[in-house]
Coordinates of C-alpha atoms in Angstrom, one line a residue:
Chain A
M163 CA 0.0 0.0 0.0
T164 CA 1.3 3.5 -0.8
N165 CA 1.7 6.0 2.0
R166 CA -0.9 8.2 0.3
R167 CA -3.8 5.9 1.1
R168 CA -2.9 5.7 4.8
F169 CA -5.2 8.6 5.6
L170 CA -8.1 6.3 4.9
A171 CA -7.2 4.5 8.1
V172 CA -7.4 7.7 10.2
P173 CA -11.1 7.4 11.2
Y174 CA -10.6 3.8 12.4
I175 CA -7.4 4.7 14.3
V176 CA -9.2 7.5 16.0
W177 CA -12.1 5.2 16.8
M178 CA -9.6 2.6 18.2
A179 CA -7.9 5.2 20.3
V180 CA -11.0 6.6 21.9
F181 CA -13.0 3.4 22.3
V182 CA -10.5 0.6 22.6
I183 CA -7.1 1.8 23.7
A184 CA -8.2 4.6 26.0
P185 CA -10.6 2.3 28.0
I186 CA -8.0 -0.5 28.3
V187 CA -5.5 2.1 29.6
L188 CA -8.1 3.3 32.1
I189 CA -8.7 -0.2 33.2
A190 CA -5.0 -0.8 33.7
V191 CA -4.7 2.4 35.7
Y192 CA -7.6 1.6 37.9
A193 CA -6.5 -1.9 38.5
F194 CA -3.3 -0.7 40.1
A195 CA -4.9 2.0 42.2
S196 CA -6.4 2.0 45.7
R197 CA -9.6 3.8 46.5
D198 CA -7.6 6.9 47.3
G199 CA -5.8 6.7 44.0
A200 CA -2.4 5.5 45.3
F201 CA -0.5 2.7 43.6
T202 CA -1.2 -0.7 45.1
L203 CA -1.1 -4.4 44.2
S204 CA -3.8 -5.3 46.7
N205 CA -6.5 -5.6 44.0
F206 CA -4.5 -8.5 42.6
S207 CA -3.7 -10.2 45.9
A208 CA -7.4 -10.2 46.6
M209 CA -8.0 -12.2 43.5
G210 CA -7.2 -15.6 45.0
T211 CA -10.6 -15.8 46.7
Y212 CA -12.2 -15.6 43.3
L213 CA -10.4 -18.6 41.9
S214 CA -13.5 -20.7 41.9
V215 CA -15.4 -18.0 39.9
F216 CA -12.6 -17.9 37.3
S217 CA -12.5 -21.7 37.0
R218 CA -16.3 -22.0 36.8
S219 CA -16.5 -19.3 34.1
F220 CA -13.8 -20.9 32.0
L221 CA -15.3 -24.3 32.4
L222 CA -18.8 -23.2 31.3
A223 CA -17.3 -21.2 28.4
I224 CA -15.2 -24.2 27.2
I225 CA -18.2 -26.6 27.4
S226 CA -20.3 -24.1 25.5
T227 CA -17.6 -23.6 22.9
V228 CA -17.2 -27.4 22.4
V229 CA -21.0 -27.9 22.1
C230 CA -21.2 -25.0 19.6
L231 CA -18.3 -26.6 17.6
I232 CA -19.9 -30.0 17.6
L233 CA -23.3 -28.6 16.5
G234 CA -21.9 -25.9 14.3
Y235 CA -19.2 -27.6 12.2
P236 CA -21.4 -30.2 10.5
L237 CA -24.0 -27.5 9.9
A238 CA -21.5 -25.2 8.3
V239 CA -20.1 -27.9 6.1
I240 CA -23.6 -29.0 5.0
F241 CA -24.5 -25.4 4.2
A242 CA -21.4 -25.0 2.1
H243 CA -22.4 -27.9 -0.1
E244 CA -25.9 -26.7 -0.8
T245 CA -26.9 -24.7 -3.9
S246 CA -26.3 -21.0 -3.5
R247 CA -30.0 -20.3 -3.3
M248 CA -30.3 -22.8 -0.5
Q249 CA -27.2 -21.4 1.2
K250 CA -28.8 -17.9 1.3
I251 CA -32.0 -19.2 2.9
M252 CA -30.0 -21.2 5.5
I253 CA -27.7 -18.4 6.4
M254 CA -30.8 -16.2 6.7
L255 CA -32.4 -18.7 9.1
I256 CA -29.2 -18.8 11.2
M257 CA -29.1 -15.0 11.4
L258 CA -32.8 -14.5 12.0
P259 CA -32.8 -14.9 15.8
M260 CA -30.0 -12.4 16.0
W261 CA -32.3 -9.7 14.8
M262 CA -34.2 -10.0 18.0
N263 CA -32.9 -8.5 21.2
F264 CA -30.5 -10.7 23.1
L265 CA -32.3 -10.2 26.4
L266 CA -35.7 -11.1 24.9
R267 CA -34.2 -14.3 23.5
T268 CA -32.8 -15.2 26.9
Y269 CA -36.1 -14.4 28.6
A270 CA -37.8 -16.7 26.1
W271 CA -35.5 -19.6 27.3
M272 CA -36.5 -18.8 30.8
S273 CA -40.1 -19.5 30.1
I274 CA -39.2 -22.6 28.0
L275 CA -37.1 -24.2 30.8
E276 CA -39.1 -23.1 33.8
S277 CA -40.4 -25.8 36.1
N278 CA -43.9 -25.3 34.7
G279 CA -42.7 -24.0 31.4
L280 CA -43.1 -25.1 27.8
L281 CA -40.6 -28.0 27.9
N282 CA -42.1 -29.6 31.0
R283 CA -45.6 -29.2 29.8
A284 CA -44.6 -30.9 26.6
L285 CA -43.0 -33.7 28.5
A286 CA -46.0 -34.1 30.8
F287 CA -48.1 -34.4 27.7
L288 CA -45.9 -37.3 26.6
H289 CA -46.0 -38.8 30.1
I290 CA -42.3 -38.2 30.6
P291 CA -41.2 -37.0 34.1
P292 CA -40.3 -33.3 34.1
L293 CA -36.7 -32.0 33.8
N294 CA -35.4 -29.5 36.3
I295 CA -33.1 -27.5 34.1
I296 CA -33.8 -23.9 35.0
N297 CA -31.5 -22.3 37.6
T298 CA -28.7 -24.9 37.0
P299 CA -25.4 -24.6 35.1
A300 CA -27.0 -26.7 32.3
A301 CA -29.5 -24.0 31.6
V302 CA -26.6 -21.5 31.4
I303 CA -24.9 -23.7 28.8
I304 CA -28.1 -24.0 26.8
G305 CA -28.5 -20.2 26.9
M306 CA -24.9 -19.6 25.8
V307 CA -25.0 -22.3 23.0
Y308 CA -28.3 -20.8 21.7
N309 CA -27.0 -17.3 21.7
F310 CA -23.5 -17.9 20.4
L311 CA -24.0 -20.7 17.9
P312 CA -24.3 -18.3 14.9
F313 CA -20.8 -17.0 15.7
M314 CA -19.5 -20.5 15.3
V315 CA -21.4 -21.4 12.2
L316 CA -20.8 -18.3 10.1
P317 CA -17.0 -18.1 10.2
I318 CA -16.6 -21.9 9.5
Y319 CA -19.1 -21.7 6.7
S320 CA -17.4 -18.7 5.1
V321 CA -14.1 -20.6 5.0
V322 CA -15.5 -24.0 4.0
V323 CA -17.5 -22.5 1.1
K324 CA -14.2 -21.1 -0.4
I325 CA -12.3 -24.3 -0.2
D326 CA -11.2 -25.3 -3.7
R327 CA -13.4 -28.2 -4.7
S328 CA -10.6 -29.5 -7.0
L329 CA -8.4 -30.2 -4.0
V330 CA -11.1 -32.5 -2.5
E331 CA -11.6 -34.1 -5.9
A332 CA -7.9 -34.7 -6.3
A333 CA -7.8 -36.4 -2.9
Q334 CA -10.7 -38.6 -3.9
D335 CA -9.1 -39.4 -7.2
L336 CA -5.9 -40.4 -5.4
G337 CA -8.0 -43.0 -3.6
G338 CA -8.6 -41.3 -0.3
S339 CA -11.5 -42.7 1.7
P340 CA -14.2 -40.1 2.7
A341 CA -12.8 -40.1 6.2
A342 CA -9.3 -39.6 5.0
V343 CA -10.3 -36.8 2.7
F344 CA -12.1 -35.0 5.5
R345 CA -9.2 -35.5 8.0
R346 CA -6.4 -34.6 5.6
V347 CA -7.9 -32.1 3.3
T348 CA -11.3 -30.5 4.2
F349 CA -10.7 -30.2 8.0
P350 CA -7.2 -28.7 7.8
L351 CA -8.4 -26.2 5.2
S352 CA -11.3 -25.2 7.4
L353 CA -9.2 -24.7 10.4
P354 CA -8.9 -20.9 10.2
G355 CA -12.7 -20.7 10.3
V356 CA -12.8 -23.1 13.2
L357 CA -10.3 -21.0 15.1
S358 CA -12.2 -17.8 14.5
G359 CA -15.4 -19.5 15.5
I360 CA -13.9 -20.7 18.7
T361 CA -12.7 -17.2 19.5
M362 CA -16.0 -15.6 18.7
V363 CA -17.9 -18.0 20.9
F364 CA -15.4 -18.4 23.8
V365 CA -14.7 -14.8 24.5
P366 CA -18.3 -13.6 24.9
A367 CA -19.1 -16.8 26.8
V368 CA -16.4 -16.4 29.4
S369 CA -17.6 -12.9 30.3
T370 CA -21.4 -13.2 30.0
F371 CA -23.5 -12.3 32.9
V372 CA -27.0 -11.8 31.8
I373 CA -27.4 -15.4 30.8
S374 CA -26.1 -16.7 34.1
Q375 CA -28.3 -14.4 36.0
L376 CA -31.5 -15.2 34.1
L377 CA -31.1 -18.9 33.5
G378 CA -28.7 -19.8 36.3
G379 CA -30.9 -18.3 39.0
G380 CA -28.1 -16.2 40.3
K381 CA -26.9 -18.9 42.6
E382 CA -23.3 -19.2 41.3
M383 CA -21.4 -16.3 40.2
L384 CA -19.6 -16.1 36.9
L385 CA -16.8 -13.6 36.0
G386 CA -19.2 -11.2 34.4
D387 CA -21.4 -11.2 37.5
L388 CA -18.4 -10.6 39.7
I389 CA -17.2 -7.7 37.6
E390 CA -20.6 -6.2 37.4
M391 CA -20.9 -6.4 41.2
Q392 CA -17.8 -4.3 41.6
F393 CA -19.2 -1.5 39.5
L394 CA -22.9 -1.7 40.3
G395 CA -22.9 -3.4 43.6
T396 CA -23.2 -2.4 47.2
A397 CA -19.5 -1.7 47.7
Y398 CA -18.7 0.4 44.7
N399 CA -15.2 -0.8 43.9
P400 CA -14.2 -0.1 40.2
Q401 CA -10.5 -0.7 41.1
L402 CA -11.1 -4.3 42.0
G403 CA -13.5 -4.6 39.1
S404 CA -10.8 -3.4 36.7
A405 CA -8.2 -5.7 38.2
I406 CA -10.5 -8.7 37.7
S407 CA -11.2 -7.5 34.1
L408 CA -7.5 -7.2 33.4
V409 CA -6.7 -10.6 34.7
M410 CA -9.6 -12.1 32.7
M411 CA -8.3 -10.4 29.5
I412 CA -4.8 -11.8 30.1
V413 CA -6.0 -15.3 30.8
V414 CA -8.1 -15.1 27.6
M415 CA -5.1 -13.8 25.7
I416 CA -3.0 -16.8 26.9
F417 CA -5.7 -19.1 25.9
M418 CA -5.9 -17.6 22.5
Y419 CA -2.1 -17.7 22.1
F420 CA -2.2 -21.5 22.5
M421 CA -5.1 -21.7 20.1
N422 CA -3.0 -19.8 17.6
K423 CA 0.0 -22.2 18.1
F424 CA -2.3 -25.1 17.5
G425 CA -3.4 -23.5 14.2
E426 CA 0.1 -22.7 13.1
G427 CA 1.3 -24.1 9.8
E428 CA -2.2 -23.8 8.4
D429 CA -3.4 -20.5 7.0
K430 CA -3.4 -18.3 10.1
A431 CA -6.7 -17.4 11.4
V432 CA -7.3 -13.8 12.6
L433 CA -7.9 -14.5 16.2
M434 CA -7.7 -11.3 18.1
Chain B
M1134 CA 5.5 2.5 19.1
K1135 CA 5.7 4.7 22.2
K1136 CA 5.3 7.7 20.0
I1137 CA 2.1 6.4 18.5
I1138 CA 0.6 5.6 21.9
G1139 CA 1.6 9.1 23.1
I1140 CA -0.1 10.7 20.1
L1141 CA -3.2 8.5 20.5
L1142 CA -3.5 9.4 24.1
A1143 CA -3.0 13.1 23.4
L1144 CA -5.7 12.8 20.8
T1145 CA -8.2 11.2 23.1
L1146 CA -7.5 13.8 25.8
S1147 CA -8.0 16.7 23.4
L1148 CA -11.2 15.2 22.2
A1149 CA -12.4 14.8 25.8
L1150 CA -11.4 18.4 26.6
A1151 CA -13.1 19.7 23.5
S1152 CA -16.3 18.1 24.4
C1153 CA -16.1 19.6 27.9
A1154 CA -15.4 23.0 26.5
A1155 CA -18.3 22.7 24.1
K1156 CA -20.6 22.0 27.1
E1157 CA -19.3 25.0 29.0
A1158 CA -19.8 27.3 26.1
N1159 CA -23.6 27.1 25.8
P1160 CA -25.3 26.1 29.1
Q1161 CA -28.5 28.1 28.2
T1162 CA -29.6 26.2 25.2
T1163 CA -31.4 23.6 27.4
A1164 CA -33.1 26.0 29.7
Q1165 CA -36.6 24.8 29.2
E1166 CA -35.8 21.2 30.0
V1167 CA -35.6 19.1 33.1
N1168 CA -33.6 15.8 33.1
V1169 CA -35.2 13.3 35.5
Y1170 CA -33.5 10.0 36.6
N1171 CA -35.8 7.6 38.4
W1172 CA -36.4 4.0 39.2
G1173 CA -38.1 2.0 36.4
E1174 CA -41.9 1.7 36.5
Y1175 CA -42.1 4.2 39.3
I1176 CA -44.1 7.1 37.9
D1177 CA -47.2 7.8 35.9
E1178 CA -45.5 9.0 32.7
I1179 CA -48.6 10.8 31.5
I1180 CA -48.0 13.5 34.1
F1181 CA -45.0 14.8 32.1
D1182 CA -47.5 16.2 29.6
D1183 CA -49.4 18.0 32.4
F1184 CA -46.1 19.4 33.7
E1185 CA -45.2 20.7 30.3
A1186 CA -48.6 22.2 29.8
E1187 CA -48.4 23.9 33.2
T1188 CA -44.8 25.2 33.1
G1189 CA -43.6 24.9 29.5
I1190 CA -40.7 22.7 30.7
T1191 CA -40.1 19.4 28.8
V1192 CA -39.2 16.3 30.8
N1193 CA -36.4 14.1 29.6
Y1194 CA -36.9 10.9 31.5
T1195 CA -34.3 8.1 32.2
T1196 CA -34.6 5.1 34.5
F1197 CA -32.3 3.0 36.6
Q1198 CA -32.7 -0.4 38.2
S1199 CA -30.9 0.0 41.4
N1200 CA -29.5 2.7 43.7
E1201 CA -26.0 1.4 43.0
E1202 CA -26.5 1.7 39.2
M1203 CA -27.5 5.3 39.7
Y1204 CA -24.6 5.9 42.0
A1205 CA -22.1 4.4 39.5
A1206 CA -23.6 6.5 36.7
M1207 CA -23.3 9.7 38.7
K1208 CA -19.8 8.8 40.0
L1209 CA -18.4 8.0 36.5
G1210 CA -19.5 11.4 35.3
G1211 CA -20.8 12.4 32.0
T1212 CA -24.4 12.5 33.2
D1213 CA -26.5 15.7 33.4
Y1214 CA -29.5 15.1 35.6
D1215 CA -31.5 17.8 37.3
V1216 CA -33.7 15.5 39.5
I1217 CA -32.7 12.1 40.8
I1218 CA -34.9 9.8 42.9
P1219 CA -32.8 7.3 44.8
S1220 CA -33.6 5.7 48.2
D1221 CA -32.8 6.9 51.7
Y1222 CA -29.4 5.3 52.4
M1223 CA -28.1 6.3 49.0
V1224 CA -29.2 9.9 49.6
E1225 CA -27.3 9.8 52.8
R1226 CA -24.2 8.6 50.9
L1227 CA -24.6 11.3 48.3
I1228 CA -24.9 14.0 51.0
D1229 CA -21.8 12.6 52.7
E1230 CA -19.9 12.7 49.5
D1231 CA -21.1 16.2 48.7
M1232 CA -22.8 15.2 45.5
L1233 CA -26.1 17.0 46.1
E1234 CA -27.3 20.6 45.8
K1235 CA -29.2 22.3 48.6
L1236 CA -32.7 22.9 47.6
D1237 CA -34.3 26.3 47.4
F1238 CA -37.6 25.6 49.2
A1239 CA -39.0 29.0 48.0
N1240 CA -39.5 27.1 44.7
I1241 CA -41.1 24.1 46.4
P1242 CA -44.1 25.5 48.4
N1243 CA -45.8 22.1 48.2
L1244 CA -43.3 20.8 50.8
S1245 CA -45.9 21.9 53.4
L1246 CA -48.2 19.1 52.2
I1247 CA -45.7 16.5 53.2
D1248 CA -46.3 14.7 56.6
D1249 CA -43.6 15.8 59.1
S1250 CA -43.2 12.2 60.2
V1251 CA -41.7 11.3 56.8
S1252 CA -39.9 14.5 55.9
I1253 CA -37.6 14.6 58.9
S1254 CA -35.4 11.6 58.8
A1255 CA -32.0 10.2 59.5
Y1256 CA -30.8 10.2 55.9
D1257 CA -31.1 13.9 55.5
P1258 CA -31.0 15.2 59.1
T1259 CA -31.1 18.9 58.2
G1260 CA -33.8 18.4 55.5
E1261 CA -31.9 20.7 53.2
F1262 CA -31.3 18.3 50.3
S1263 CA -34.4 16.3 49.7
V1264 CA -38.1 15.9 49.4
P1265 CA -39.6 12.4 49.9
Y1266 CA -41.4 10.9 46.9
M1267 CA -42.8 7.6 48.0
W1268 CA -42.4 5.1 50.8
G1269 CA -43.1 1.4 51.3
T1270 CA -42.2 -1.8 53.0
V1271 CA -40.5 -5.1 52.2
G1272 CA -42.3 -8.3 53.1
I1273 CA -43.0 -11.9 52.2
I1274 CA -45.2 -12.6 49.2
Y1275 CA -46.5 -16.2 49.0
N1276 CA -49.0 -18.3 47.0
S1277 CA -51.8 -19.1 49.5
A1278 CA -53.3 -21.7 47.2
E1279 CA -50.2 -23.9 47.5
I1280 CA -48.9 -22.8 50.9
T1281 CA -51.7 -23.3 53.5
D1282 CA -49.6 -22.7 56.6
E1283 CA -50.0 -19.3 58.2
I1284 CA -47.0 -17.2 57.3
T1285 CA -46.0 -14.6 59.8
S1286 CA -42.2 -14.7 60.1
W1287 CA -39.0 -14.5 58.1
S1288 CA -38.4 -18.1 59.3
S1289 CA -40.7 -19.2 56.4
L1290 CA -38.0 -18.2 53.9
F1291 CA -35.6 -20.6 55.7
N1292 CA -38.2 -23.5 56.0
S1293 CA -37.1 -26.7 54.2
D1294 CA -40.8 -27.5 53.5
Y1295 CA -40.6 -24.9 50.8
A1296 CA -37.3 -26.1 49.3
G1297 CA -36.9 -25.1 45.7
Q1298 CA -39.8 -22.6 45.9
I1299 CA -38.1 -19.8 47.6
I1300 CA -37.0 -16.6 45.9
M1301 CA -34.5 -14.3 47.5
F1302 CA -33.3 -10.8 46.7
N1303 CA -30.2 -10.8 44.5
N1304 CA -28.2 -8.1 46.2
P1305 CA -26.2 -8.3 49.4
R1306 CA -27.9 -5.5 51.3
D1307 CA -31.5 -6.7 50.8
A1308 CA -30.6 -10.4 51.2
F1309 CA -28.6 -10.0 54.3
G1310 CA -31.4 -7.7 55.5
V1311 CA -33.8 -10.6 55.6
A1312 CA -31.3 -12.8 57.6
V1313 CA -30.3 -10.0 60.0
K1314 CA -33.9 -9.2 60.8
Y1315 CA -34.8 -12.8 61.3
L1316 CA -31.9 -13.0 63.8
G1317 CA -33.3 -10.0 65.6
Y1318 CA -30.4 -7.6 64.8
S1319 CA -30.6 -4.2 63.2
L1320 CA -30.6 -3.8 59.4
N1321 CA -27.8 -1.3 59.9
T1322 CA -25.6 -3.4 62.1
T1323 CA -21.8 -3.0 61.6
D1324 CA -21.0 -5.8 64.1
E1325 CA -19.0 -8.4 62.1
T1326 CA -20.1 -11.3 64.3
Q1327 CA -23.8 -10.5 63.6
I1328 CA -23.2 -10.1 59.9
R1329 CA -21.3 -13.4 59.8
A1330 CA -24.1 -15.1 61.7
A1331 CA -26.5 -13.8 59.0
Y1332 CA -24.0 -15.2 56.4
D1333 CA -24.1 -18.7 58.0
L1334 CA -27.9 -18.5 57.8
L1335 CA -27.8 -17.6 54.1
I1336 CA -25.4 -20.4 53.4
E1337 CA -27.8 -22.9 55.1
Q1338 CA -30.7 -21.4 53.1
K1339 CA -28.9 -21.5 49.7
P1340 CA -29.9 -25.2 48.8
L1341 CA -33.6 -24.2 49.5
V1342 CA -33.5 -21.2 47.2
Q1343 CA -34.9 -21.5 43.7
S1344 CA -33.2 -18.4 42.5
Y1345 CA -31.8 -15.0 43.5
D1346 CA -33.6 -12.3 41.6
M1347 CA -34.6 -8.7 41.5
D1348 CA -37.0 -7.6 38.8
T1349 CA -37.9 -11.2 37.8
I1350 CA -39.3 -11.9 41.3
Y1351 CA -42.4 -10.2 40.2
D1352 CA -43.0 -12.5 37.2
K1353 CA -41.9 -15.7 39.0
L1354 CA -44.3 -15.2 41.9
E1355 CA -47.1 -13.9 39.8
G1356 CA -46.8 -16.8 37.3
G1357 CA -46.5 -19.4 40.0
S1358 CA -43.1 -20.8 39.1
A1359 CA -42.1 -20.0 42.7
L1360 CA -44.3 -20.0 45.7
I1361 CA -42.7 -17.8 48.3
G1362 CA -40.4 -14.9 48.1
V1363 CA -39.4 -11.5 49.4
Y1364 CA -40.6 -8.3 47.6
Y1365 CA -42.1 -4.8 47.9
A1366 CA -45.6 -4.1 49.2
G1367 CA -46.4 -1.7 46.4
D1368 CA -45.7 -4.2 43.7
Y1369 CA -47.8 -6.8 45.6
I1370 CA -50.9 -4.7 44.9
S1371 CA -50.4 -5.0 41.2
M1372 CA -49.3 -8.6 41.3
K1373 CA -52.5 -9.6 43.1
E1374 CA -54.6 -8.2 40.3
N1375 CA -53.2 -11.0 38.1
N1376 CA -52.9 -13.7 40.7
P1377 CA -55.4 -13.4 43.5
D1378 CA -53.9 -16.3 45.4
L1379 CA -50.9 -14.2 46.4
K1380 CA -50.7 -12.9 49.9
F1381 CA -48.4 -10.3 51.5
V1382 CA -47.1 -10.4 55.0
L1383 CA -45.1 -7.9 56.9
P1384 CA -43.1 -10.3 59.2
T1385 CA -43.5 -10.0 62.9
E1386 CA -39.7 -9.5 63.4
G1387 CA -40.0 -6.2 61.5
S1388 CA -38.6 -5.4 58.1
N1389 CA -37.2 -2.6 55.9
V1390 CA -39.2 0.5 55.4
F1391 CA -37.8 2.6 52.6
T1392 CA -38.3 6.1 51.3
D1393 CA -37.4 7.1 47.8
V1394 CA -36.4 10.7 47.7
M1395 CA -36.2 13.5 45.2
C1396 CA -33.0 15.5 45.1
I1397 CA -30.8 17.6 42.8
P1398 CA -27.3 16.5 41.9
K1399 CA -24.4 18.9 42.4
G1400 CA -23.9 21.1 39.3
A1401 CA -27.3 20.4 37.8
T1402 CA -27.8 22.6 34.7
N1403 CA -31.5 23.3 35.2
K1404 CA -31.8 23.5 39.0
A1405 CA -34.8 25.8 39.1
N1406 CA -36.6 23.6 36.6
G1407 CA -35.7 20.6 38.8
E1408 CA -37.3 22.4 41.8
A1409 CA -40.4 23.1 39.8
F1410 CA -40.6 19.4 38.9
I1411 CA -40.2 18.4 42.6
N1412 CA -42.9 20.9 43.6
F1413 CA -45.2 19.5 40.9
M1414 CA -44.6 15.9 42.0
T1415 CA -45.4 16.8 45.5
S1416 CA -48.8 18.3 44.7
T1417 CA -51.8 16.3 45.9
D1418 CA -53.5 15.3 42.6
I1419 CA -50.2 14.3 40.9
A1420 CA -49.2 12.3 44.0
V1421 CA -52.5 10.5 43.8
R1422 CA -52.0 9.6 40.2
N1423 CA -48.5 8.3 40.9
M1424 CA -49.8 6.2 43.7
E1425 CA -52.5 4.7 41.6
M1426 CA -50.0 3.9 38.9
T1427 CA -47.2 2.4 41.1
G1428 CA -49.0 1.1 44.2
Y1429 CA -46.5 2.9 46.5
V1430 CA -47.5 5.5 49.1
S1431 CA -46.9 9.2 48.9
P1432 CA -45.9 11.1 52.0
N1433 CA -48.4 13.8 51.0
G1434 CA -51.0 13.1 53.7
A1435 CA -54.0 14.4 51.8
A1436 CA -53.1 12.4 48.7
A1437 CA -52.5 9.2 50.8
E1438 CA -55.9 9.6 52.3
I1439 CA -57.6 9.9 48.9
Y1440 CA -55.6 6.8 47.7
G1441 CA -56.4 4.9 50.9
D1442 CA -60.1 5.5 50.5
G1443 CA -60.0 3.5 47.3
L1444 CA -58.4 0.4 48.9
D1445 CA -60.2 -2.5 50.4
V1446 CA -59.4 -3.3 54.1
E1447 CA -56.8 -6.0 53.3
D1448 CA -54.8 -3.8 51.0
Y1449 CA -55.2 -0.8 53.3
V1450 CA -53.4 -2.7 56.1
I1451 CA -50.6 -3.6 53.7
Q1452 CA -50.2 -0.1 52.4
F1453 CA -50.7 1.7 55.7
P1454 CA -49.2 -0.7 58.4
S1455 CA -50.1 0.1 62.0
Q1456 CA -47.8 2.3 64.0
D1457 CA -46.9 -0.8 66.0
A1458 CA -45.9 -2.8 63.0
L1459 CA -44.0 0.2 61.5
S1460 CA -42.1 0.7 64.8
R1461 CA -40.4 -2.7 64.2
C1462 CA -39.3 -1.7 60.7
E1463 CA -36.1 0.2 60.0
P1464 CA -34.8 2.2 57.0
F1465 CA -31.5 1.3 55.5
L1466 CA -28.7 3.7 56.5
N1467 CA -25.5 4.3 54.7
L1468 CA -22.8 2.0 56.2
P1469 CA -19.1 2.5 56.6
Q1470 CA -17.0 1.4 53.7
A1471 CA -15.5 -1.5 55.7
T1472 CA -19.0 -2.9 56.3
L1473 CA -20.0 -2.5 52.7
D1474 CA -16.8 -4.3 51.6
L1475 CA -17.5 -7.1 54.1
Y1476 CA -21.0 -7.5 52.6
S1477 CA -19.6 -7.6 49.1
Q1478 CA -17.0 -10.2 50.1
L1479 CA -19.5 -12.4 51.9
W1480 CA -21.9 -12.1 49.0
S1481 CA -19.4 -13.4 46.5
D1482 CA -18.4 -16.1 49.0
L1483 CA -22.1 -17.2 49.1
K1484 CA -22.1 -17.6 45.4
K1485 CA -18.7 -19.1 44.9

């Protein structure tokens, strides 16, 4: 690119500076400050007590990401092999729920999973004993999978659809079984999409708080709840909230670094 | 790289400064407005038209969901409200932190309509900063079709017979309030032993609790997905219209009586308009309309009487508890930071 065109990047750089870099700098400054504004590390030493919250959040996010991948990958591959007309319709159907407000969609799951909700009424009709899902971690995972599945399907689809069909045909002509073709050709080529999908699901899942509040019954805190509590809770403590946010960002970054390593050698996915 | 970051920061700063300067330059352009910040579902919004017709001042209305949310919004800056309506203990905190303007009561003649018993209170001892808007109590709401035992005490919320049917408040101050009152202590205790005793009780209660909620308590009790919970008397009146099986009890151990209060934040742009709005809200007919809409009780004695006349005996007792019952209730007061931190710590321990 010539230097002359660089000015085109100015609006985005300004945007980044004001809404991405400045807030992160602010978080870092707050994280190392005491209530009086003096430098301190106490916000980080207090973090040990929240270890269980960190591990629960990461566990639930990992489970949701894996479920999204298992559900989303075949879906994306099937889409990619449909006629282009069919593809448009299917992508539309995947996107459709996203046009509705996120909160409304989560509320809807509340009334589906409730003890006397739609699901249990349907089960009762079929003479199957009711399921107690609402207010458990299972409900939180269902909510996350439902809300984040499109973010898994779309990146995988957009990579798989561009895979050169002749490569797959060449593998078949050379005598590769369907499983071998998938394992050695299709899957490696789709990896950038998979990695983007994992990132786009995992990152929002690890910091969600509305879903855990509405579907988890507020009984077990996730990172998002913990951070929210520092800003909007009884003991207004944005310093501790910033420190927790910072640690969360660093842990996510480490996680993503290893994901990137895993994908190395293939076409690099844009992860962060 | 350092250079770039430096430039970006300088840019951000100059943008921020520019926006401040722009604000300084023309404070008069919004003279005929009043920016009001209130709890959600806590006013009859049609009265804004009446206010505009009467005074020519347009109301810009914003809502918050908790005192703490309001506090954080004010603290982080960038807000420009002329009237805020937080609760008692939060007003005390705002006064302590010098975040409120003194009111000019020459602009609020309707103050004389407010009952003295409500207007003089611990949260604003000199009475210079605030005018009460509504008050109410917290109690137990239960489904009498499913729970046939007589409910009188907070102990019901710790009763294993109702396992999986209990709903608790989802914030430390209110949830601990239930436990502390059950144990017979003050809502405003700063004694760590008492607070830890309440914590132990909440830990024991946790397996029985269906969920910790705030706004959704309303739907869950009304719709019958939970049978017993803690909530506000004012909302009970509207919940009962949709589910007549619901009953409200002010527990014998006493409870929380709260007052939500109108005040003006420091540096409000339209202070006089804010005072005009507070005066309007305090007038008898507007107070009646707000009471009928929200189900909470105005401290305007004449208005409360008109509203009370429209209630049946059962609801009347709930909305206007006896002096004896009220004497066992307490308002929340602002607590020292150390106690707030303890609450916050124990609350996250409870949910670990």
